[in-house]
Short mmCIF file of C-alpha atoms and ligand atoms in Angstrom, two decimals:
data_model
loop_
_atom_site.label_atom_id
_atom_site.label_comp_id
_atom_site.label_asym_id
_atom_site.label_seq_id
_atom_site.Cartn_x
_atom_site.Cartn_y
_atom_site.Cartn_z
CA MET A 848 26.49 -14.25 -23.12
CA ALA A 849 22.74 -13.90 -23.35
CA TYR A 850 20.92 -10.64 -22.60
CA LEU A 851 19.51 -12.06 -19.37
CA GLU A 852 21.27 -14.97 -17.71
CA ILE A 853 19.88 -16.75 -14.71
CA ARG A 854 22.25 -19.30 -13.25
CA ASP A 855 21.40 -21.99 -10.77
CA PHE A 856 18.66 -20.20 -8.81
CA ARG A 857 17.85 -22.13 -5.67
CA LYS A 858 15.21 -21.20 -3.15
CA ASN A 859 14.00 -22.89 0.01
CA PHE A 860 11.02 -21.93 2.10
CA GLY A 861 11.87 -23.60 5.39
CA GLN A 862 12.18 -27.30 4.65
CA CYS A 863 10.52 -26.93 1.28
CA GLU A 864 12.90 -26.79 -1.67
CA VAL A 865 10.96 -24.74 -4.21
CA LEU A 866 13.64 -23.95 -6.77
CA LYS A 867 16.26 -26.65 -7.23
CA GLY A 868 18.74 -24.92 -9.47
CA VAL A 869 17.01 -23.10 -12.29
CA SER A 870 19.12 -21.73 -15.13
CA LEU A 871 17.63 -19.78 -17.98
CA SER A 872 19.00 -17.49 -20.65
CA VAL A 873 16.91 -15.01 -22.56
CA GLU A 874 18.04 -13.06 -25.59
CA GLN A 875 17.04 -9.48 -26.21
CA GLY A 876 13.62 -9.29 -27.84
CA GLU A 877 12.93 -12.89 -27.04
CA ALA A 878 9.67 -14.13 -25.51
CA VAL A 879 10.09 -17.15 -23.28
CA SER A 880 7.02 -18.97 -22.06
CA VAL A 881 7.21 -20.95 -18.85
CA ILE A 882 4.70 -23.75 -18.47
CA GLY A 883 4.28 -26.40 -15.83
CA SER A 884 1.81 -27.66 -13.30
CA SER A 885 0.71 -25.79 -10.22
CA GLY A 886 3.30 -25.69 -7.46
CA SER A 887 6.26 -26.32 -9.76
CA GLY A 888 7.87 -23.01 -8.73
CA LYS A 889 7.01 -20.73 -11.66
CA THR A 890 5.79 -17.83 -9.54
CA THR A 891 8.73 -18.18 -7.20
CA LEU A 892 11.11 -18.00 -10.16
CA LEU A 893 9.55 -14.73 -11.37
CA ARG A 894 9.58 -13.31 -7.85
CA CYS A 895 13.26 -14.16 -7.49
CA ILE A 896 14.03 -12.45 -10.79
CA ASP A 897 12.17 -9.32 -9.65
CA PHE A 898 13.92 -9.27 -6.24
CA LEU A 899 10.69 -9.91 -4.37
CA GLU A 900 12.34 -13.05 -3.02
CA THR A 901 16.03 -13.60 -2.49
CA PRO A 902 17.38 -16.85 -3.93
CA ASP A 903 19.54 -18.86 -1.56
CA SER A 904 22.08 -19.36 -4.28
CA GLY A 905 22.68 -18.54 -7.91
CA GLU A 906 23.30 -15.42 -9.90
CA MET A 907 21.66 -13.21 -12.45
CA VAL A 908 23.31 -11.13 -15.15
CA LEU A 909 21.50 -8.56 -17.28
CA GLU A 910 23.31 -6.91 -20.21
CA GLY A 911 26.60 -8.13 -18.83
CA GLU A 912 26.00 -6.55 -15.42
CA THR A 913 25.68 -8.86 -12.43
CA LEU A 914 22.41 -7.85 -10.80
CA PHE A 915 22.33 -10.61 -8.27
CA SER A 916 24.85 -12.93 -6.80
CA ALA A 917 24.10 -14.97 -3.70
CA ASP A 918 27.01 -14.07 -1.48
CA GLY A 919 25.12 -13.96 1.79
CA ARG A 920 25.27 -10.18 1.85
CA ARG A 921 21.90 -8.54 2.36
CA ALA A 922 21.35 -5.91 -0.28
CA ARG A 923 20.14 -2.50 0.82
CA GLU A 924 16.48 -1.77 0.21
CA SER A 925 17.27 1.20 -2.04
CA GLU A 926 19.64 -0.95 -4.09
CA LEU A 927 16.91 -3.54 -4.60
CA ARG A 928 14.48 -0.85 -5.70
CA GLU A 929 16.93 0.36 -8.28
CA LYS A 930 17.48 -3.15 -9.60
CA ARG A 931 13.80 -3.94 -9.66
CA LEU A 932 13.32 -1.18 -12.19
CA ASN A 933 15.01 -3.38 -14.78
CA PHE A 934 11.97 -5.61 -14.64
CA GLY A 935 8.27 -5.07 -14.99
CA LEU A 936 6.14 -7.65 -13.22
CA VAL A 937 2.51 -8.22 -14.12
CA PHE A 938 0.55 -10.22 -11.58
CA GLN A 939 -2.07 -12.85 -12.13
CA SER A 940 -4.62 -10.87 -10.13
CA PHE A 941 -3.65 -7.40 -11.42
CA HIS A 942 -3.29 -5.63 -8.06
CA LEU A 943 -4.38 -2.29 -9.47
CA PHE A 944 -4.66 0.62 -7.06
CA PRO A 945 -8.43 0.94 -6.51
CA GLN A 946 -8.43 4.55 -5.36
CA TYR A 947 -6.81 5.87 -8.52
CA THR A 948 -8.05 6.25 -12.07
CA VAL A 949 -6.58 4.17 -14.87
CA ARG A 950 -4.35 7.06 -15.91
CA LYS A 951 -3.14 7.63 -12.35
CA ASN A 952 -2.42 3.91 -11.94
CA VAL A 953 -0.08 4.22 -14.90
CA THR A 954 1.54 7.53 -13.93
CA LEU A 955 1.83 7.09 -10.15
CA ALA A 956 5.14 5.24 -9.96
CA PRO A 957 6.92 7.28 -12.66
CA SER A 958 5.74 10.50 -10.95
CA LEU A 959 7.02 9.41 -7.57
CA LEU A 960 10.31 8.36 -9.09
CA LEU A 961 10.50 11.69 -10.89
CA ASN A 962 10.22 13.47 -7.54
CA ALA A 963 13.15 11.49 -6.25
CA ARG A 964 15.15 12.16 -9.43
CA ALA A 965 14.38 15.87 -9.29
CA LYS A 966 15.72 15.98 -5.73
CA ALA A 967 18.87 14.15 -6.76
CA TYR A 968 19.24 16.48 -9.74
CA GLY A 969 18.91 19.49 -7.46
CA LYS A 970 21.62 18.09 -5.21
CA SER A 971 23.95 17.45 -8.13
CA LEU A 972 23.47 21.06 -9.29
CA THR A 973 24.13 22.36 -5.79
CA ALA A 974 27.32 20.32 -5.72
CA ARG A 975 28.34 22.05 -8.93
CA GLY A 976 27.79 25.42 -7.31
CA VAL A 977 24.39 26.32 -8.75
CA ARG A 978 22.44 28.30 -6.16
CA GLY A 979 19.31 30.31 -5.54
CA SER A 980 16.83 31.12 -8.28
CA ALA A 981 18.93 29.48 -11.02
CA LEU A 982 18.81 26.23 -9.03
CA ARG A 983 15.08 26.49 -8.44
CA ALA A 984 14.38 27.26 -12.09
CA ALA A 985 16.52 24.36 -13.29
CA VAL A 986 14.84 21.88 -10.94
CA LYS A 987 11.43 23.25 -11.87
CA LYS A 988 12.18 22.75 -15.55
CA PHE A 989 13.47 19.25 -14.84
CA ARG A 990 10.20 18.43 -13.11
CA ALA A 991 8.03 20.00 -15.80
CA ASP A 992 9.84 18.15 -18.59
CA GLY A 993 9.63 14.91 -16.67
CA ARG A 994 5.97 15.46 -15.91
CA ARG A 995 5.18 16.10 -19.59
CA GLU A 996 7.10 13.03 -20.68
CA ILE A 997 5.25 10.87 -18.14
CA GLU A 998 1.90 12.16 -19.34
CA GLU A 999 2.75 11.65 -23.00
CA ASP A 1000 4.07 8.16 -22.30
CA ALA A 1001 0.91 7.32 -20.38
CA GLU A 1002 -1.35 8.43 -23.23
CA ALA A 1003 0.69 6.39 -25.69
CA LEU A 1004 0.60 3.34 -23.44
CA LEU A 1005 -3.14 3.61 -22.91
CA LYS A 1006 -3.58 3.82 -26.64
CA ARG A 1007 -1.37 0.77 -27.16
CA THR A 1008 -3.40 -1.22 -24.67
CA GLU A 1009 -6.65 0.17 -26.13
CA LEU A 1010 -7.61 1.89 -22.91
CA SER A 1011 -7.74 5.51 -24.00
CA GLN A 1012 -11.52 5.55 -23.50
CA LYS A 1013 -11.10 4.32 -19.94
CA ALA A 1014 -8.34 6.65 -18.79
CA ASN A 1015 -10.58 8.40 -16.27
CA ASN A 1016 -12.34 5.32 -14.97
CA TYR A 1017 -11.54 3.52 -11.76
CA PRO A 1018 -10.37 -0.12 -11.75
CA ALA A 1019 -13.64 -1.32 -10.24
CA GLU A 1020 -15.44 -0.03 -13.33
CA LEU A 1021 -13.41 -2.20 -15.71
CA SER A 1022 -13.64 -5.76 -16.92
CA GLY A 1023 -10.93 -8.22 -15.91
CA GLY A 1024 -9.31 -8.00 -19.33
CA GLN A 1025 -9.22 -4.22 -19.18
CA GLN A 1026 -7.81 -4.35 -15.66
CA GLN A 1027 -5.02 -6.64 -16.76
CA ARG A 1028 -4.24 -4.33 -19.66
CA VAL A 1029 -3.99 -1.44 -17.19
CA ALA A 1030 -1.57 -3.55 -15.15
CA ILE A 1031 0.50 -4.13 -18.29
CA ALA A 1032 0.49 -0.42 -19.14
CA ARG A 1033 1.47 0.35 -15.54
CA ALA A 1034 4.45 -1.99 -15.74
CA LEU A 1035 5.49 -0.61 -19.13
CA ALA A 1036 5.39 2.98 -17.86
CA LEU A 1037 8.71 2.44 -16.08
CA LYS A 1038 10.32 1.26 -19.33
CA PRO A 1039 11.64 -2.01 -17.94
CA LYS A 1040 14.20 -4.00 -19.87
CA VAL A 1041 12.47 -7.29 -19.25
CA LEU A 1042 8.76 -7.90 -18.74
CA LEU A 1043 7.65 -10.68 -16.42
CA PHE A 1044 4.11 -12.02 -16.60
CA ASP A 1045 2.72 -14.38 -14.00
CA GLU A 1046 -0.25 -16.11 -15.60
CA PRO A 1047 -1.63 -12.87 -16.95
CA THR A 1048 -4.78 -14.51 -18.28
CA SER A 1049 -5.66 -17.24 -15.82
CA ALA A 1050 -8.07 -15.01 -13.90
CA LEU A 1051 -9.92 -14.22 -17.14
CA ASP A 1052 -12.54 -15.95 -19.20
CA PRO A 1053 -11.65 -16.92 -22.80
CA VAL A 1054 -12.99 -13.76 -24.47
CA LEU A 1055 -11.08 -11.47 -22.11
CA THR A 1056 -8.02 -13.70 -22.43
CA GLY A 1057 -8.08 -12.91 -26.14
CA GLU A 1058 -7.70 -9.16 -25.63
CA VAL A 1059 -4.79 -9.59 -23.24
CA VAL A 1060 -3.09 -12.08 -25.55
CA LYS A 1061 -3.45 -9.54 -28.33
CA VAL A 1062 -1.52 -6.99 -26.28
CA LEU A 1063 1.16 -9.57 -25.47
CA ARG A 1064 1.53 -10.38 -29.16
CA ALA A 1065 1.92 -6.71 -29.97
CA LEU A 1066 4.60 -6.35 -27.30
CA LYS A 1067 6.44 -9.31 -28.76
CA GLU A 1068 6.30 -7.74 -32.22
CA GLU A 1069 7.67 -4.47 -30.83
CA GLY A 1070 10.66 -6.42 -29.59
CA CYS A 1071 10.00 -6.52 -25.85
CA THR A 1072 11.98 -9.09 -23.91
CA MET A 1073 9.50 -11.14 -21.96
CA ILE A 1074 9.18 -14.11 -19.64
CA ILE A 1075 5.60 -15.30 -19.54
CA VAL A 1076 4.31 -17.90 -17.13
CA THR A 1077 1.19 -19.18 -18.80
CA HIS A 1078 -1.42 -21.87 -19.09
CA GLU A 1079 -2.35 -20.69 -22.54
CA MET A 1080 -0.69 -23.42 -24.54
CA ARG A 1081 -1.79 -21.92 -27.85
CA PHE A 1082 -0.18 -18.63 -26.91
CA ALA A 1083 3.00 -20.34 -25.76
CA GLU A 1084 3.15 -22.27 -29.00
CA LYS A 1085 2.36 -19.42 -31.39
CA VAL A 1086 4.04 -16.39 -29.86
CA SER A 1087 7.04 -17.46 -27.84
CA ASP A 1088 10.52 -18.13 -29.17
CA LYS A 1089 11.26 -20.60 -26.43
CA VAL A 1090 9.18 -22.66 -24.07
CA ALA A 1091 10.46 -23.84 -20.71
CA PHE A 1092 8.65 -26.62 -18.92
CA MET A 1093 9.05 -26.53 -15.15
CA ALA A 1094 8.44 -29.50 -12.88
CA ASP A 1095 9.24 -29.80 -9.17
CA GLY A 1096 11.35 -26.69 -8.97
CA ALA A 1097 13.50 -27.33 -12.01
CA ILE A 1098 13.37 -26.70 -15.73
CA GLU A 1099 12.68 -30.17 -16.98
CA GLU A 1100 12.78 -29.35 -20.65
CA ILE A 1101 13.37 -26.25 -22.72
CA GLY A 1102 13.30 -25.62 -26.44
CA ALA A 1103 11.52 -24.13 -29.42
CA PRO A 1104 7.72 -24.37 -29.21
CA ALA A 1105 7.69 -26.93 -32.02
CA GLU A 1106 10.03 -29.22 -30.07
CA ILE A 1107 8.28 -28.85 -26.75
CA PHE A 1108 4.78 -29.35 -28.08
CA GLY A 1109 5.56 -31.50 -31.14
CA ASP A 1110 8.28 -33.72 -29.80
CA PRO A 1111 8.36 -33.74 -26.00
CA LYS A 1112 11.21 -35.81 -24.61
CA SER A 1113 10.70 -36.17 -20.89
CA GLU A 1114 7.98 -38.31 -19.39
CA LYS A 1115 6.81 -35.48 -17.13
CA LEU A 1116 6.27 -33.16 -20.09
CA LYS A 1117 4.46 -35.82 -22.09
CA LYS A 1118 2.20 -36.41 -19.13
CA PHE A 1119 1.66 -32.67 -18.59
CA LEU A 1120 0.71 -32.14 -22.22
CA THR A 1121 -1.68 -35.05 -22.43
CA GLU A 1122 -3.33 -34.45 -19.06
CA PRO A 1123 -3.75 -30.73 -18.70
CA GLU A 1124 -4.86 -29.62 -15.27
CA GLU A 1125 -8.59 -29.58 -14.84
CA THR A 1126 -8.77 -26.47 -12.75
CA GLU A 1127 -6.53 -23.52 -13.23
CA GLU A 1128 -4.68 -22.52 -10.10
CA ARG A 1129 -5.31 -19.25 -8.35
CA VAL A 1130 -2.26 -18.37 -6.31
CA MET B 1037 -31.43 35.22 31.91
CA PHE B 1038 -31.88 32.61 29.23
CA ALA B 1039 -29.48 34.49 26.95
CA LYS B 1040 -26.96 34.76 29.77
CA ILE B 1041 -27.09 31.05 30.49
CA ILE B 1042 -26.65 30.21 26.83
CA GLY B 1043 -23.79 32.72 26.61
CA GLU B 1044 -21.96 31.11 29.53
CA LEU B 1045 -22.57 27.66 28.13
CA CYS B 1046 -21.11 28.78 24.81
CA ILE B 1047 -17.91 29.76 26.57
CA GLY B 1048 -17.81 26.36 28.27
CA PHE B 1049 -18.47 24.65 24.96
CA LEU B 1050 -15.49 26.42 23.41
CA THR B 1051 -13.32 24.66 25.99
CA THR B 1052 -15.07 21.39 25.14
CA LEU B 1053 -14.27 21.97 21.47
CA GLU B 1054 -10.69 22.82 22.33
CA ILE B 1055 -10.23 19.50 24.15
CA PHE B 1056 -11.91 17.70 21.28
CA ALA B 1057 -9.84 19.31 18.53
CA LEU B 1058 -6.47 19.13 20.30
CA THR B 1059 -7.04 15.49 21.22
CA LEU B 1060 -7.70 14.65 17.57
CA VAL B 1061 -4.72 16.65 16.36
CA PHE B 1062 -2.39 14.68 18.62
CA ALA B 1063 -4.10 11.31 18.81
CA LEU B 1064 -4.64 10.71 15.09
CA PRO B 1065 -0.93 10.73 14.15
CA LEU B 1066 0.16 9.28 17.51
CA GLY B 1067 -2.23 6.39 16.91
CA LEU B 1068 -0.42 5.59 13.70
CA VAL B 1069 2.92 5.60 15.52
CA VAL B 1070 1.50 3.32 18.23
CA CYS B 1071 0.08 1.08 15.51
CA PHE B 1072 3.49 0.76 13.81
CA ALA B 1073 5.16 0.04 17.14
CA ALA B 1074 2.54 -2.60 17.96
CA THR B 1075 3.21 -4.38 14.66
CA ARG B 1076 7.02 -4.15 14.65
CA LYS B 1077 8.91 -7.35 13.89
CA PHE B 1078 11.24 -6.51 16.80
CA ALA B 1079 9.47 -8.36 19.64
CA PRO B 1080 10.38 -6.17 22.68
CA VAL B 1081 8.92 -3.05 21.06
CA ARG B 1082 5.88 -4.97 19.93
CA TYR B 1083 5.12 -6.48 23.33
CA LEU B 1084 5.83 -3.28 25.21
CA THR B 1085 3.46 -1.35 22.97
CA ARG B 1086 0.78 -3.99 23.23
CA GLY B 1087 1.17 -3.88 27.02
CA VAL B 1088 0.63 -0.12 26.98
CA ILE B 1089 -2.44 -0.51 24.76
CA TRP B 1090 -3.78 -3.11 27.15
CA ILE B 1091 -3.35 -0.83 30.16
CA VAL B 1092 -4.78 2.22 28.44
CA ARG B 1093 -7.81 0.42 27.09
CA GLY B 1094 -8.25 -1.62 30.24
CA THR B 1095 -8.57 1.23 32.73
CA PRO B 1096 -11.05 4.12 32.90
CA LEU B 1097 -10.08 7.32 31.17
CA MET B 1098 -11.10 9.16 34.34
CA LEU B 1099 -8.42 7.27 36.29
CA GLN B 1100 -5.81 8.00 33.64
CA LEU B 1101 -6.75 11.66 33.76
CA LEU B 1102 -6.30 11.78 37.53
CA ILE B 1103 -2.96 9.98 37.30
CA VAL B 1104 -1.62 12.33 34.63
CA CYS B 1105 -2.86 15.35 36.57
CA TYR B 1106 -1.79 14.45 40.12
CA GLY B 1107 0.74 11.65 39.54
CA PRO B 1108 3.80 13.82 38.87
CA GLY B 1109 3.15 15.95 41.96
CA LEU B 1110 2.70 12.88 44.17
CA MET B 1111 5.95 11.37 42.88
CA GLY B 1112 7.89 14.48 43.79
CA LEU B 1113 8.14 15.71 40.21
CA PRO B 1114 7.08 19.23 39.28
CA PRO B 1115 3.26 19.20 39.52
CA VAL B 1116 1.08 19.83 36.49
CA ARG B 1117 0.10 23.49 36.86
CA GLU B 1118 -2.36 23.70 34.02
CA PRO B 1119 -5.05 21.00 34.23
CA MET B 1120 -5.81 21.53 30.52
CA ILE B 1121 -2.36 20.10 29.69
CA ALA B 1122 -3.09 17.00 31.74
CA VAL B 1123 -6.39 16.64 29.91
CA ILE B 1124 -4.80 16.84 26.47
CA VAL B 1125 -1.99 14.43 27.42
CA ALA B 1126 -4.33 11.85 28.95
CA PHE B 1127 -6.92 12.11 26.18
CA SER B 1128 -4.34 11.96 23.38
CA LEU B 1129 -2.68 8.87 24.82
CA ASN B 1130 -5.98 7.17 25.48
CA TYR B 1131 -7.44 7.87 22.07
CA ALA B 1132 -4.17 7.11 20.29
CA CYS B 1133 -4.40 3.56 21.64
CA TYR B 1134 -7.96 3.14 20.40
CA PHE B 1135 -7.07 4.67 17.03
CA ALA B 1136 -4.01 2.40 16.81
CA GLU B 1137 -6.20 -0.66 16.99
CA ILE B 1138 -8.50 0.74 14.32
CA TYR B 1139 -5.53 1.55 12.07
CA ARG B 1140 -4.13 -1.92 12.64
CA GLY B 1141 -7.33 -3.56 11.47
CA GLY B 1142 -7.54 -1.24 8.48
CA ILE B 1143 -3.95 -1.82 7.41
CA ALA B 1144 -4.27 -5.59 7.77
CA ALA B 1145 -7.36 -5.50 5.54
CA VAL B 1146 -5.40 -4.06 2.60
CA SER B 1147 -4.23 -7.01 0.54
CA ALA B 1148 -0.56 -7.94 0.45
CA GLY B 1149 -0.86 -7.62 -3.33
CA GLN B 1150 -1.00 -3.84 -3.03
CA TRP B 1151 2.37 -3.80 -1.25
CA GLU B 1152 3.80 -6.20 -3.82
CA ALA B 1153 2.53 -4.16 -6.73
CA GLY B 1154 4.11 -1.06 -5.24
CA LYS B 1155 7.38 -2.87 -4.62
CA ALA B 1156 7.44 -4.25 -8.14
CA LEU B 1157 7.13 -0.64 -9.36
CA GLY B 1158 10.31 0.25 -7.48
CA LEU B 1159 8.62 2.27 -4.74
CA SER B 1160 9.90 2.48 -1.18
CA ARG B 1161 7.89 1.11 1.73
CA GLY B 1162 7.15 4.61 2.97
CA ARG B 1163 5.85 5.72 -0.41
CA ILE B 1164 3.79 2.58 -0.81
CA PHE B 1165 2.25 3.18 2.57
CA MET B 1166 1.50 6.85 2.08
CA ARG B 1167 0.31 6.77 -1.51
CA ILE B 1168 -1.14 3.32 -2.01
CA VAL B 1169 -2.05 1.65 1.27
CA PHE B 1170 -3.08 4.50 3.59
CA PRO B 1171 -5.73 6.00 1.29
CA GLN B 1172 -7.39 2.59 1.23
CA VAL B 1173 -7.07 2.32 5.00
CA ILE B 1174 -8.84 5.65 5.51
CA LYS B 1175 -11.78 4.49 3.47
CA ARG B 1176 -12.08 1.29 5.47
CA ILE B 1177 -11.68 2.78 8.93
CA LEU B 1178 -14.04 5.69 8.52
CA PRO B 1179 -17.04 3.98 10.18
CA PRO B 1180 -15.18 2.82 13.34
CA MET B 1181 -13.34 6.15 13.44
CA SER B 1182 -16.55 8.13 13.35
CA ASN B 1183 -17.72 6.09 16.32
CA GLU B 1184 -14.62 6.90 18.33
CA VAL B 1185 -14.76 10.56 17.41
CA ILE B 1186 -18.36 10.80 18.56
CA THR B 1187 -17.45 9.08 21.81
CA LEU B 1188 -14.68 11.62 22.25
CA VAL B 1189 -17.15 14.50 22.05
CA LYS B 1190 -18.88 13.17 25.14
CA ASP B 1191 -15.72 11.99 26.92
CA THR B 1192 -14.50 15.60 27.01
CA SER B 1193 -16.92 16.06 29.95
CA LEU B 1194 -14.53 13.99 32.09
CA ALA B 1195 -12.23 17.02 32.13
CA ASN B 1196 -14.56 18.63 34.66
CA THR B 1197 -13.29 16.20 37.31
CA ILE B 1198 -9.99 18.08 37.38
CA ALA B 1199 -11.61 21.51 37.31
CA VAL B 1200 -11.35 22.29 33.62
CA ALA B 1201 -14.25 24.59 32.79
CA GLU B 1202 -15.78 22.66 29.93
CA ILE B 1203 -19.50 22.89 29.29
CA ILE B 1204 -20.74 20.49 31.98
CA ARG B 1205 -18.76 22.27 34.67
CA CYS B 1206 -20.06 25.60 33.41
CA ALA B 1207 -23.60 24.29 33.57
CA ARG B 1208 -23.14 23.16 37.16
CA ASN B 1209 -21.63 26.49 38.16
CA LEU B 1210 -24.59 28.32 36.67
CA THR B 1211 -26.98 26.84 39.21
CA GLY B 1212 -25.21 28.80 41.89
CA THR B 1213 -25.00 32.03 39.89
CA TYR B 1214 -28.56 32.28 38.68
CA ALA B 1215 -30.36 30.14 41.25
CA VAL B 1216 -32.03 28.05 38.58
CA ASP B 1217 -32.88 24.39 38.92
CA ILE B 1218 -29.73 22.32 38.31
CA MET B 1219 -31.42 20.42 35.55
CA ILE B 1220 -32.04 23.43 33.32
CA PRO B 1221 -28.46 24.35 32.33
CA LEU B 1222 -27.51 20.69 32.17
CA LEU B 1223 -30.30 19.99 29.71
CA TYR B 1224 -29.19 22.95 27.61
CA ALA B 1225 -25.65 21.58 27.72
CA GLY B 1226 -27.02 18.26 26.50
CA ALA B 1227 -28.52 20.06 23.52
CA PHE B 1228 -25.09 21.47 22.65
CA TYR B 1229 -23.69 17.94 22.50
CA LEU B 1230 -26.61 16.70 20.44
CA VAL B 1231 -26.27 19.44 17.86
CA PHE B 1232 -22.51 18.99 17.57
CA VAL B 1233 -22.71 15.21 17.26
CA GLY B 1234 -25.45 15.67 14.67
CA LEU B 1235 -23.12 17.89 12.64
CA LEU B 1236 -20.28 15.38 12.93
CA THR B 1237 -22.57 12.59 11.78
CA VAL B 1238 -23.50 14.55 8.69
CA VAL B 1239 -19.83 15.30 7.96
CA PHE B 1240 -18.84 11.64 8.33
CA ASN B 1241 -21.71 10.45 6.16
CA ARG B 1242 -20.65 12.88 3.44
CA LEU B 1243 -17.03 11.76 3.71
CA GLU B 1244 -18.03 8.12 3.46
CA LYS B 1245 -20.10 8.80 0.38
CA LYS B 1246 -17.33 10.80 -1.20
CA LEU B 1247 -14.70 8.14 -0.61
CA ARG B 1248 -16.98 5.42 -1.88
CA GLY B 1249 -17.93 7.27 -5.07
N1 ADP C 986 6.26 -17.64 0.65
C1 ADP C 986 6.21 -18.98 0.63
N2 ADP C 986 6.39 -19.67 1.76
C2 ADP C 986 6.34 -21.02 1.76
N3 ADP C 986 6.14 -21.77 0.68
C3 ADP C 986 5.95 -21.14 -0.49
C4 ADP C 986 5.97 -19.70 -0.58
N4 ADP C 986 5.75 -19.36 -1.86
C5 ADP C 986 5.61 -20.51 -2.54
N5 ADP C 986 5.72 -21.58 -1.72
C6 ADP C 986 5.63 -22.99 -2.14
O1 ADP C 986 6.48 -23.16 -3.23
C7 ADP C 986 5.92 -24.05 -4.16
C8 ADP C 986 5.93 -23.44 -5.54
O2 ADP C 986 5.07 -22.34 -5.54
P1 ADP C 986 4.88 -21.39 -6.79
O3 ADP C 986 6.18 -20.80 -7.15
O4 ADP C 986 3.77 -20.46 -6.47
O5 ADP C 986 4.44 -22.42 -7.92
P2 ADP C 986 3.63 -22.16 -9.25
O6 ADP C 986 3.59 -20.70 -9.51
O7 ADP C 986 4.37 -22.92 -10.28
O8 ADP C 986 2.28 -22.74 -9.02
C9 ADP C 986 4.54 -24.38 -3.67
O9 ADP C 986 4.60 -25.66 -3.08
C10 ADP C 986 4.26 -23.34 -2.64
O10 ADP C 986 3.46 -23.85 -1.63
MG1 MG C 987 1.97 -19.36 -9.72
#
């Protein structure tokens, strides 16, 4: 079985059938590009994977563990949060937190999660009979260690995304490319198993696209597992191991970049490749 | 005599400040609660809350003050002994409803993307609200809030209708005590308001600058 298996994802919004049974398997360290025209369901697929939408049917298995199975049961919010941490989603329009510096954008979520973990750790110690000052000292050390790790990780991530100079700047002071790199660093800070990118470059001009693509390439080389929805055909062709072409809520064709771009089979793909969309969508 | 009048007015102004401060302490958080209730998915709570907001904003604060003060006694309940309590209750409720509407606008203005980004990072709704959304709301609502707060400074004078000795009531009493023209202490009282509102304006301007920068 593949590292990540998505089986028969279906999703309706009212009468509108947006995903009509999407299956996709991704191996560890693999980069899969998803291409397809606007409205074909690419964003919805990523959102379903990241538990931001609930598929009406289908299942998802990561590392042999069933993360999602449409059985009509509504998962608890805390359960969803836990599962979401397996994935890191990077949005088309960044959605950075404007009131925080670049560094804080990256460290905020890990710090908040550390608080929760420290509380749980304290409880587990109490259950084992640790009390009083020993308990407080242990929890304090847990927090301090966690804090240090978060800060070190953040510095390393900012370096990787070439943002060390901007660590103390606010998002509004950055270019689009820098903002998107912050968003990538922010997603990486939680050490997700699979990275999901929703058109990470379509809000950027070509020069800025280049710097983001560079980061994506580096991630690929480091062995990150990624699903990248993109309009950058060159990127999809050069960097990804597999390209999936989506049309009308289904994966119409999937294969190695050379097959998809060099020898497209389906009519829809041929048409898509010869008549690229004039204007890039902004959803 | 001038010093004595100013001294008495100072005492009255302390009561004014007390009403002002206590109202803010209760109404600011209560407004947030009212705002959440008014935007609940669960329709009965939503409509009930919006009905309350409608009534509170649709009737004079003076009337609400009288109802809170004398209503319980008239309905056979234990009467409100301390008019100051009635003042704080009526003012807090009234201002909470105004604040709720300001919060609502501010929260709606924060893009859905901020919630999504927080969710995608595995944060709970409460955390997202407190750490990501609310700080942005504060920045946006500061101008309308400063307006309401300044209005509150002057609304405190309504408390004199139920015999709370805030500054206006003090000023009126002084005419009897010192046999001065009624206008004199009232004009002095006006100066107290002006100075205080001036200070608040400076504070709000600073805050706005700080949050923007
Ligand atoms: N929350 C929603 N409610 C209703 N319709 C939606 C919603 N999200 C997406 N859709 C519809 O689903 C279709 C696919 O959307 P999307 O997944 O964003 O496509 P893509 O990312 O490939 O452009 C579109 O027709 C869109 O209008
Ligand atoms: Mg999309």
